[in-house]
Amino acid sequence: MLYDNPGLKFKDKNCSGEIVWQSPSNIALVKYWGKKGFQIPSNPSISFSLNKSNSETRLKFNPAKGNDFTVNFTFDGTPQPDFEKKIITYFKSLNKIFPFIEQLDFEIESKNTFPHSAGIASSASGMSALALTLCDIERYCFNKLTRLEDFFQKASFIARLGSGSAARSLYGGWVVWGAIEGMEGTSDLYGIPIKNYIHSDFLNYQDTILLVETGTKKVSSRVGHDLMNSNLFAKDRFAQARQNAKRMVEVLKTGDIDEFIRITESEALTLHAMMMTSEPSFLLIKPETVSIIEEIRAYREKTKTPVCFTLDAGPNVHLLYPKSVKAQVKEFINDTLIQYVSKNGFIDDEIGPGPRKMM
Ligand code: PMV
């Protein structure tokens, strides 16, 4: 398989060190929902990386004291045995790609720069940050992956194996994950940045996340993806997403904001339609979600302000708009939308520059 490498094993000398990466969450405009084989998406997806919503992961590694590796994991300074088990399973799954893993003991400390209550999925930021630290061991101890492009491509591949959407968090700005017909460089195996093609209106996009409810999600994405295997509408959904991804790449180039809005809102509603039509079905939107959507559409109709919404696998609404209309959108939020959000309010985020090495 791509990236399998028996050579990445310590022979006589060993290696130890400490690596810290910060990596962002991302919001998908064309959604990934449904996969085949092992972490291969059923359709391409397109997202932008956020600026404020990051995970920071510190990984210390030392020669293993026993015959196999160990992992000690804390989140916000507290041991997290459930996560620790997941990381051990994930590390074991990488043994052909990074055979050095079994020769090391790991101490991993992670934290998010967004509050627990934010309702933002942290798997994309968390898994991408962890993938970056692993690729950095390869770079640091084996003097490989010295070209930045190779480094981030491999990190995206590794992140995907942990969480599909994490494959898109390795780059700033707009990112495609999944092969798009006619678009060179796109792959089901890793994300690629598309910054060279982007119209200036889409370079400073804003994402105000309106927090309707911030408890834990009712459907894990693993279960959700699996349910697409038996969803009656799956085939048509994948065909639609493939077409939307292709169109979206064009829209980002031309700056056709009306078409952007049409595709983005259709993708959000289709994601939830798929959840509602799966068996068992999931209804994740709340009355407030619907009210916010109706208010956004009415406001857009009345004022011609180019605001639109997207949704993740939950009830919170991501309000999307170019920076040029930020002042009036702020008024709209404070005058109209605020009545529908929970006590946690909203998070004012925007398109961001991608991961940062902190140490
Ligand atoms: O990365 P996963 O397996 O948690 O899937 C995430 C799927 C959505 O967030 C609902 C959509 C997307 O493309 O990010």
Tab-separated table of C-alpha atoms and ligand atoms in Angstrom:
chain	number	residue	atom	x	y	z
A	1	MET	CA	0.000	0.000	0.000
A	2	LEU	CA	1.070	3.603	-0.582
A	3	TYR	CA	3.417	4.689	2.230
A	4	ASP	CA	4.089	1.204	3.599
A	5	ASN	CA	7.776	1.381	4.515
A	6	PRO	CA	9.617	-1.366	6.463
A	7	GLY	CA	12.703	0.903	6.420
A	8	LEU	CA	11.207	3.267	8.990
A	9	LYS	CA	12.498	1.265	11.917
A	10	PHE	CA	15.365	2.101	14.276
A	11	LYS	CA	18.333	-0.245	13.842
A	12	ASP	CA	21.085	0.364	16.367
A	13	LYS	CA	20.418	3.900	17.566
A	14	ASN	CA	17.092	5.082	18.901
A	15	CYS	CA	15.465	8.489	18.906
A	16	SER	CA	13.600	10.633	21.423
A	17	GLY	CA	12.086	14.099	21.349
A	18	GLU	CA	9.121	16.399	21.775
A	19	ILE	CA	6.938	17.776	18.982
A	20	VAL	CA	3.993	20.190	19.132
A	21	TRP	CA	1.532	20.962	16.321
A	22	GLN	CA	-1.573	23.084	16.182
A	23	SER	CA	-4.128	22.113	13.551
A	24	PRO	CA	-7.542	23.537	12.617
A	25	SER	CA	-11.049	22.209	12.401
A	26	ASN	CA	-12.700	22.654	8.998
A	27	ILE	CA	-16.199	23.188	7.683
A	28	ALA	CA	-17.334	21.231	4.616
A	29	LEU	CA	-19.429	22.956	1.957
A	30	VAL	CA	-19.705	19.809	-0.163
A	31	LYS	CA	-20.207	17.052	2.390
A	32	TYR	CA	-18.540	13.719	2.948
A	33	TRP	CA	-21.191	11.268	4.170
A	34	GLY	CA	-20.681	7.653	3.199
A	35	LYS	CA	-17.515	5.677	2.627
A	36	LYS	CA	-16.311	2.485	1.011
A	37	GLY	CA	-13.473	0.126	1.906
A	38	PHE	CA	-11.157	1.530	4.518
A	39	GLN	CA	-11.686	5.283	4.841
A	40	ILE	CA	-12.263	5.851	1.118
A	41	PRO	CA	-14.963	8.500	0.595
A	42	SER	CA	-17.965	7.686	-1.589
A	43	ASN	CA	-17.772	11.194	-3.040
A	44	PRO	CA	-15.351	14.142	-3.032
A	45	SER	CA	-15.802	16.887	-0.432
A	46	ILE	CA	-14.723	20.539	-0.239
A	47	SER	CA	-14.087	22.564	2.919
A	48	PHE	CA	-12.280	25.538	4.283
A	49	SER	CA	-10.098	25.415	7.356
A	50	LEU	CA	-11.102	27.539	10.319
A	51	ASN	CA	-8.925	30.097	12.025
A	52	LYS	CA	-9.821	30.028	15.727
A	53	SER	CA	-10.993	26.455	16.162
A	54	ASN	CA	-7.795	24.456	16.631
A	55	SER	CA	-6.397	21.448	18.475
A	56	GLU	CA	-2.911	21.591	19.894
A	57	THR	CA	-1.098	18.293	20.394
A	58	ARG	CA	2.189	17.791	22.206
A	59	LEU	CA	3.821	14.424	21.664
A	60	LYS	CA	6.844	13.254	23.646
A	61	PHE	CA	8.500	10.056	22.500
A	62	ASN	CA	11.220	7.891	23.996
A	63	PRO	CA	12.630	4.417	23.285
A	64	ALA	CA	10.080	1.813	24.438
A	65	LYS	CA	10.872	0.340	27.840
A	66	GLY	CA	9.028	-2.905	27.076
A	67	ASN	CA	8.517	-5.053	23.979
A	68	ASP	CA	5.749	-2.900	22.561
A	69	PHE	CA	4.808	0.777	22.527
A	70	THR	CA	2.780	2.485	25.260
A	71	VAL	CA	0.579	5.568	25.059
A	72	ASN	CA	-0.217	7.958	27.865
A	73	PHE	CA	-2.906	10.403	26.771
A	74	THR	CA	-4.292	13.475	28.500
A	75	PHE	CA	-6.811	16.018	27.265
A	76	ASP	CA	-6.704	19.420	28.969
A	77	GLY	CA	-4.414	17.848	31.546
A	78	THR	CA	-6.818	15.024	32.459
A	79	PRO	CA	-6.202	11.340	31.589
A	80	GLN	CA	-8.722	10.087	29.012
A	81	PRO	CA	-8.682	6.249	29.000
A	82	ASP	CA	-11.305	5.965	26.227
A	83	PHE	CA	-9.395	8.213	23.860
A	84	GLU	CA	-6.167	6.519	24.859
A	85	LYS	CA	-7.580	3.165	23.713
A	86	LYS	CA	-8.637	4.693	20.398
A	87	ILE	CA	-5.150	6.101	19.857
A	88	ILE	CA	-3.565	2.719	20.631
A	89	THR	CA	-5.843	1.046	18.038
A	90	TYR	CA	-5.030	3.803	15.544
A	91	PHE	CA	-1.258	3.490	16.154
A	92	LYS	CA	-1.482	-0.298	15.716
A	93	SER	CA	-3.261	0.218	12.388
A	94	LEU	CA	-0.279	2.286	11.230
A	95	ASN	CA	2.360	-0.383	11.921
A	96	LYS	CA	3.254	-0.942	8.250
A	97	ILE	CA	3.510	2.777	7.524
A	98	PHE	CA	5.393	3.732	10.694
A	99	PRO	CA	7.078	0.537	11.992
A	100	PHE	CA	9.006	2.728	14.455
A	101	ILE	CA	5.830	3.217	16.496
A	102	GLU	CA	6.271	-0.135	18.268
A	103	GLN	CA	9.791	0.896	19.320
A	104	LEU	CA	8.627	3.957	21.236
A	105	ASP	CA	6.711	5.047	24.326
A	106	PHE	CA	4.440	8.064	23.828
A	107	GLU	CA	3.141	10.805	26.061
A	108	ILE	CA	0.463	12.794	24.282
A	109	GLU	CA	-1.138	15.968	25.625
A	110	SER	CA	-3.934	17.536	23.645
A	111	LYS	CA	-6.171	20.562	24.060
A	112	ASN	CA	-8.601	22.552	21.962
A	113	THR	CA	-8.534	26.305	21.529
A	114	PHE	CA	-12.327	26.295	21.263
A	115	PRO	CA	-14.490	25.656	24.333
A	116	HIS	CA	-15.859	22.168	25.120
A	117	SER	CA	-19.318	23.613	24.844
A	118	ALA	CA	-18.726	24.802	21.290
A	119	GLY	CA	-20.280	21.775	19.650
A	120	ILE	CA	-17.532	21.805	17.038
A	121	ALA	CA	-16.370	18.355	15.988
A	122	SER	CA	-12.818	18.059	17.211
A	123	SER	CA	-11.922	14.862	15.344
A	124	ALA	CA	-10.687	16.790	12.277
A	125	SER	CA	-8.424	19.121	14.243
A	126	GLY	CA	-7.348	16.442	16.750
A	127	MET	CA	-6.538	13.712	14.231
A	128	SER	CA	-4.735	16.088	11.871
A	129	ALA	CA	-2.584	17.431	14.723
A	130	LEU	CA	-1.712	13.876	15.784
A	131	ALA	CA	-0.881	12.854	12.194
A	132	LEU	CA	1.436	15.861	11.915
A	133	THR	CA	3.357	14.856	15.041
A	134	LEU	CA	3.826	11.290	13.703
A	135	CYS	CA	5.081	12.508	10.323
A	136	ASP	CA	7.410	14.831	12.194
A	137	ILE	CA	9.000	11.853	13.978
A	138	GLU	CA	9.756	10.423	10.532
A	139	ARG	CA	11.210	13.761	9.414
A	140	TYR	CA	13.216	14.304	12.589
A	141	CYS	CA	14.532	10.793	13.262
A	142	PHE	CA	14.881	9.451	9.699
A	143	ASN	CA	15.562	12.677	7.815
A	144	LYS	CA	12.699	11.941	5.397
A	145	LEU	CA	9.739	14.041	4.174
A	146	THR	CA	11.993	17.060	3.876
A	147	ARG	CA	9.911	18.544	1.022
A	148	LEU	CA	6.971	20.346	2.609
A	149	GLU	CA	4.576	19.107	-0.055
A	150	ASP	CA	5.499	15.483	0.704
A	151	PHE	CA	5.246	16.096	4.420
A	152	PHE	CA	1.713	17.519	4.340
A	153	GLN	CA	0.456	15.021	1.773
A	154	LYS	CA	1.547	12.133	3.944
A	155	ALA	CA	0.105	13.827	7.046
A	156	SER	CA	-3.224	14.162	5.218
A	157	PHE	CA	-3.122	10.466	4.276
A	158	ILE	CA	-2.384	9.490	7.886
A	159	ALA	CA	-5.057	11.843	9.287
A	160	ARG	CA	-7.674	10.346	6.923
A	161	LEU	CA	-7.086	6.916	8.438
A	162	GLY	CA	-8.101	8.367	11.818
A	163	SER	CA	-11.031	10.518	10.666
A	164	GLY	CA	-12.003	11.187	7.043
A	165	SER	CA	-12.711	14.887	7.418
A	166	ALA	CA	-9.312	15.312	9.139
A	167	ALA	CA	-7.659	14.744	5.725
A	168	ARG	CA	-8.845	18.272	4.842
A	169	SER	CA	-7.365	19.999	7.909
A	170	LEU	CA	-3.736	19.816	6.766
A	171	TYR	CA	-3.933	22.972	4.689
A	172	GLY	CA	-5.149	26.516	5.115
A	173	GLY	CA	-7.910	27.942	2.950
A	174	TRP	CA	-9.957	25.770	0.589
A	175	VAL	CA	-9.283	22.070	0.402
A	176	VAL	CA	-10.574	19.190	-1.732
A	177	TRP	CA	-10.515	15.607	-0.537
A	178	GLY	CA	-11.600	12.904	-2.971
A	179	ALA	CA	-11.015	12.449	-6.678
A	180	ILE	CA	-12.887	14.996	-8.817
A	181	GLU	CA	-13.218	14.051	-12.470
A	182	GLY	CA	-11.037	16.328	-14.588
A	183	MET	CA	-9.280	17.977	-11.639
A	184	GLU	CA	-5.652	17.025	-11.572
A	185	GLY	CA	-4.037	16.176	-8.242
A	186	THR	CA	-7.284	15.298	-6.435
A	187	SER	CA	-7.275	11.942	-4.677
A	188	ASP	CA	-9.420	9.744	-2.454
A	189	LEU	CA	-6.294	9.143	-0.364
A	190	TYR	CA	-5.480	12.681	0.806
A	191	GLY	CA	-6.643	16.283	0.641
A	192	ILE	CA	-5.107	18.933	-1.591
A	193	PRO	CA	-5.230	22.725	-1.191
A	194	ILE	CA	-6.886	24.660	-4.013
A	195	LYS	CA	-5.684	28.145	-3.147
A	196	ASN	CA	-4.293	28.923	-6.611
A	197	TYR	CA	-7.752	29.009	-8.155
A	198	ILE	CA	-9.746	30.997	-5.604
A	199	HIS	CA	-11.677	34.207	-6.472
A	200	SER	CA	-10.855	37.043	-4.054
A	201	ASP	CA	-14.443	37.071	-2.633
A	202	PHE	CA	-13.837	33.581	-1.280
A	203	LEU	CA	-10.443	34.235	0.278
A	204	ASN	CA	-11.741	35.866	3.449
A	205	TYR	CA	-14.920	33.894	4.070
A	206	GLN	CA	-16.514	34.180	7.505
A	207	ASP	CA	-18.129	31.380	9.513
A	208	THR	CA	-20.180	32.452	12.518
A	209	ILE	CA	-21.189	29.273	14.315
A	210	LEU	CA	-24.602	29.745	15.967
A	211	LEU	CA	-24.770	27.362	18.901
A	212	VAL	CA	-28.279	25.980	19.139
A	213	GLU	CA	-27.398	23.042	21.344
A	214	THR	CA	-23.990	21.901	22.468
A	215	GLY	CA	-24.450	18.447	24.016
A	216	THR	CA	-22.867	15.367	22.504
A	217	LYS	CA	-23.901	14.293	19.022
A	218	LYS	CA	-26.666	11.695	18.765
A	219	VAL	CA	-25.097	9.873	15.851
A	220	SER	CA	-21.417	9.057	15.646
A	221	SER	CA	-20.046	9.702	12.186
A	222	ARG	CA	-18.903	6.083	11.965
A	223	VAL	CA	-22.499	4.904	12.385
A	224	GLY	CA	-23.744	7.626	10.036
A	225	HIS	CA	-21.317	6.705	7.238
A	226	ASP	CA	-22.218	3.020	7.599
A	227	LEU	CA	-25.935	3.758	7.343
A	228	MET	CA	-25.337	5.144	3.849
A	229	ASN	CA	-24.574	1.567	2.728
A	230	SER	CA	-28.256	0.748	3.068
A	231	ASN	CA	-29.784	4.167	2.349
A	232	LEU	CA	-32.219	3.967	-0.581
A	233	PHE	CA	-31.076	7.340	-1.909
A	234	ALA	CA	-27.340	6.768	-1.544
A	235	LYS	CA	-26.495	6.255	-5.213
A	236	ASP	CA	-28.221	9.453	-6.299
A	237	ARG	CA	-26.733	11.338	-3.356
A	238	PHE	CA	-23.180	10.347	-4.325
A	239	ALA	CA	-23.830	11.351	-7.946
A	240	GLN	CA	-25.208	14.712	-6.775
A	241	ALA	CA	-22.192	15.324	-4.515
A	242	ARG	CA	-19.770	14.500	-7.322
A	243	GLN	CA	-21.508	17.050	-9.517
A	244	ASN	CA	-21.665	19.638	-6.729
A	245	ALA	CA	-17.946	19.226	-5.995
A	246	LYS	CA	-17.081	19.826	-9.639
A	247	ARG	CA	-19.349	22.879	-9.804
A	248	MET	CA	-18.064	24.230	-6.512
A	249	VAL	CA	-14.481	24.247	-7.789
A	250	GLU	CA	-15.681	26.344	-10.764
A	251	VAL	CA	-17.689	28.671	-8.504
A	252	LEU	CA	-14.670	29.287	-6.268
A	253	LYS	CA	-12.761	30.300	-9.386
A	254	THR	CA	-15.419	32.531	-10.971
A	255	GLY	CA	-16.830	34.056	-7.772
A	256	ASP	CA	-20.445	33.129	-8.646
A	257	ILE	CA	-21.839	33.667	-5.167
A	258	ASP	CA	-25.480	32.823	-6.032
A	259	GLU	CA	-24.415	29.408	-7.238
A	260	PHE	CA	-22.192	29.048	-4.165
A	261	ILE	CA	-25.203	29.672	-1.928
A	262	ARG	CA	-27.393	27.267	-3.878
A	263	ILE	CA	-24.872	24.408	-3.690
A	264	THR	CA	-23.898	25.043	-0.054
A	265	GLU	CA	-27.451	25.076	1.297
A	266	SER	CA	-28.492	22.108	-0.806
A	267	GLU	CA	-25.508	20.123	0.511
A	268	ALA	CA	-26.372	20.955	4.136
A	269	LEU	CA	-30.018	19.961	3.755
A	270	THR	CA	-29.136	16.822	1.801
A	271	LEU	CA	-26.742	15.699	4.562
A	272	HIS	CA	-29.618	15.892	7.035
A	273	ALA	CA	-32.047	14.364	4.539
A	274	MET	CA	-29.715	11.358	4.362
A	275	MET	CA	-29.753	11.064	8.144
A	276	MET	CA	-33.542	11.371	8.228
A	277	THR	CA	-33.966	8.697	5.546
A	278	SER	CA	-31.538	6.160	6.974
A	279	GLU	CA	-32.721	3.215	9.054
A	280	PRO	CA	-32.655	3.836	11.918
A	281	SER	CA	-33.217	7.500	11.139
A	282	PHE	CA	-31.683	10.484	12.897
A	283	LEU	CA	-33.274	13.882	13.309
A	284	LEU	CA	-30.509	16.180	14.508
A	285	ILE	CA	-31.932	19.581	13.658
A	286	LYS	CA	-33.958	21.434	16.304
A	287	PRO	CA	-36.838	23.904	15.940
A	288	GLU	CA	-34.276	26.704	16.429
A	289	THR	CA	-32.200	25.319	13.555
A	290	VAL	CA	-35.208	25.607	11.254
A	291	SER	CA	-36.057	29.104	12.536
A	292	ILE	CA	-32.502	30.301	11.903
A	293	ILE	CA	-32.553	28.853	8.379
A	294	GLU	CA	-35.860	30.605	7.639
A	295	GLU	CA	-34.556	33.897	9.040
A	296	ILE	CA	-31.382	33.656	6.939
A	297	ARG	CA	-33.367	33.048	3.776
A	298	ALA	CA	-35.819	35.876	4.514
A	299	TYR	CA	-32.992	38.298	5.311
A	300	ARG	CA	-31.127	37.370	2.137
A	301	GLU	CA	-34.283	37.834	0.063
A	302	LYS	CA	-35.020	41.219	1.630
A	303	THR	CA	-31.537	42.759	1.799
A	304	LYS	CA	-29.738	40.886	-0.997
A	305	THR	CA	-26.872	40.322	1.469
A	306	PRO	CA	-25.010	37.157	0.363
A	307	VAL	CA	-25.359	35.149	3.588
A	308	CYS	CA	-26.082	31.448	3.612
A	309	PHE	CA	-25.914	28.504	5.992
A	310	THR	CA	-24.387	25.113	6.290
A	311	LEU	CA	-24.852	22.401	8.915
A	312	ASP	CA	-22.584	19.718	10.312
A	313	ALA	CA	-23.882	16.483	11.850
A	314	GLY	CA	-25.738	18.422	14.555
A	315	PRO	CA	-28.226	21.254	15.174
A	316	ASN	CA	-25.803	24.209	15.117
A	317	VAL	CA	-25.891	26.549	12.150
A	318	HIS	CA	-22.783	27.842	10.392
A	319	LEU	CA	-23.562	31.275	8.973
A	320	LEU	CA	-21.308	31.906	5.961
A	321	TYR	CA	-20.590	35.253	4.271
A	322	PRO	CA	-17.787	37.307	2.732
A	323	LYS	CA	-15.933	39.703	5.027
A	324	SER	CA	-17.189	42.724	3.064
A	325	VAL	CA	-20.669	42.328	4.638
A	326	LYS	CA	-19.508	41.579	8.173
A	327	ALA	CA	-20.901	44.794	9.720
A	328	GLN	CA	-24.468	44.261	8.516
A	329	VAL	CA	-24.386	40.536	9.301
A	330	LYS	CA	-23.318	41.379	12.836
A	331	GLU	CA	-26.438	43.524	13.184
A	332	PHE	CA	-28.570	40.737	11.725
A	333	ILE	CA	-27.177	38.279	14.274
A	334	ASN	CA	-27.671	40.639	17.209
A	335	ASP	CA	-31.141	41.824	16.154
A	336	THR	CA	-32.666	38.598	14.861
A	337	LEU	CA	-30.689	35.380	15.207
A	338	ILE	CA	-29.546	35.745	18.792
A	339	GLN	CA	-33.021	34.775	20.140
A	340	TYR	CA	-32.563	31.239	18.754
A	341	VAL	CA	-29.105	30.441	20.101
A	342	SER	CA	-28.300	28.735	23.419
A	343	LYS	CA	-26.571	30.427	26.343
A	344	ASN	CA	-23.260	29.541	24.728
A	345	GLY	CA	-23.982	32.102	22.022
A	346	PHE	CA	-21.895	31.939	18.881
A	347	ILE	CA	-18.303	31.619	17.719
A	348	ASP	CA	-17.045	34.141	15.228
A	349	ASP	CA	-14.638	32.203	13.073
A	350	GLU	CA	-13.307	32.588	9.558
A	351	ILE	CA	-11.119	30.950	6.973
A	352	GLY	CA	-7.683	30.249	8.418
A	353	PRO	CA	-4.077	29.593	7.401
A	354	GLY	CA	-3.835	25.888	8.326
A	355	PRO	CA	-1.618	23.978	10.758
A	356	ARG	CA	1.276	25.548	12.661
A	357	LYS	CA	4.301	23.852	14.169
A	358	MET	CA	4.675	25.139	17.726
A	359	MET	CA	7.784	23.162	18.718
B	1	PMV	O1	-14.586	12.699	9.565
B	1	PMV	P1	-15.837	12.012	10.005
B	1	PMV	O2	-15.797	10.541	9.740
B	1	PMV	O3	-16.171	12.371	11.431
B	1	PMV	O4	-17.051	12.541	9.095
B	1	PMV	C1	-17.484	13.875	9.121
B	1	PMV	C2	-18.626	14.096	8.218
B	1	PMV	C3	-19.256	15.489	8.231
B	1	PMV	O5	-18.644	16.315	9.196
B	1	PMV	C4	-20.733	15.386	8.578
B	1	PMV	C5	-19.164	16.141	6.863
B	1	PMV	C6	-17.786	16.575	6.413
B	1	PMV	O6	-17.503	16.401	5.227
B	1	PMV	O7	-17.031	17.122	7.220
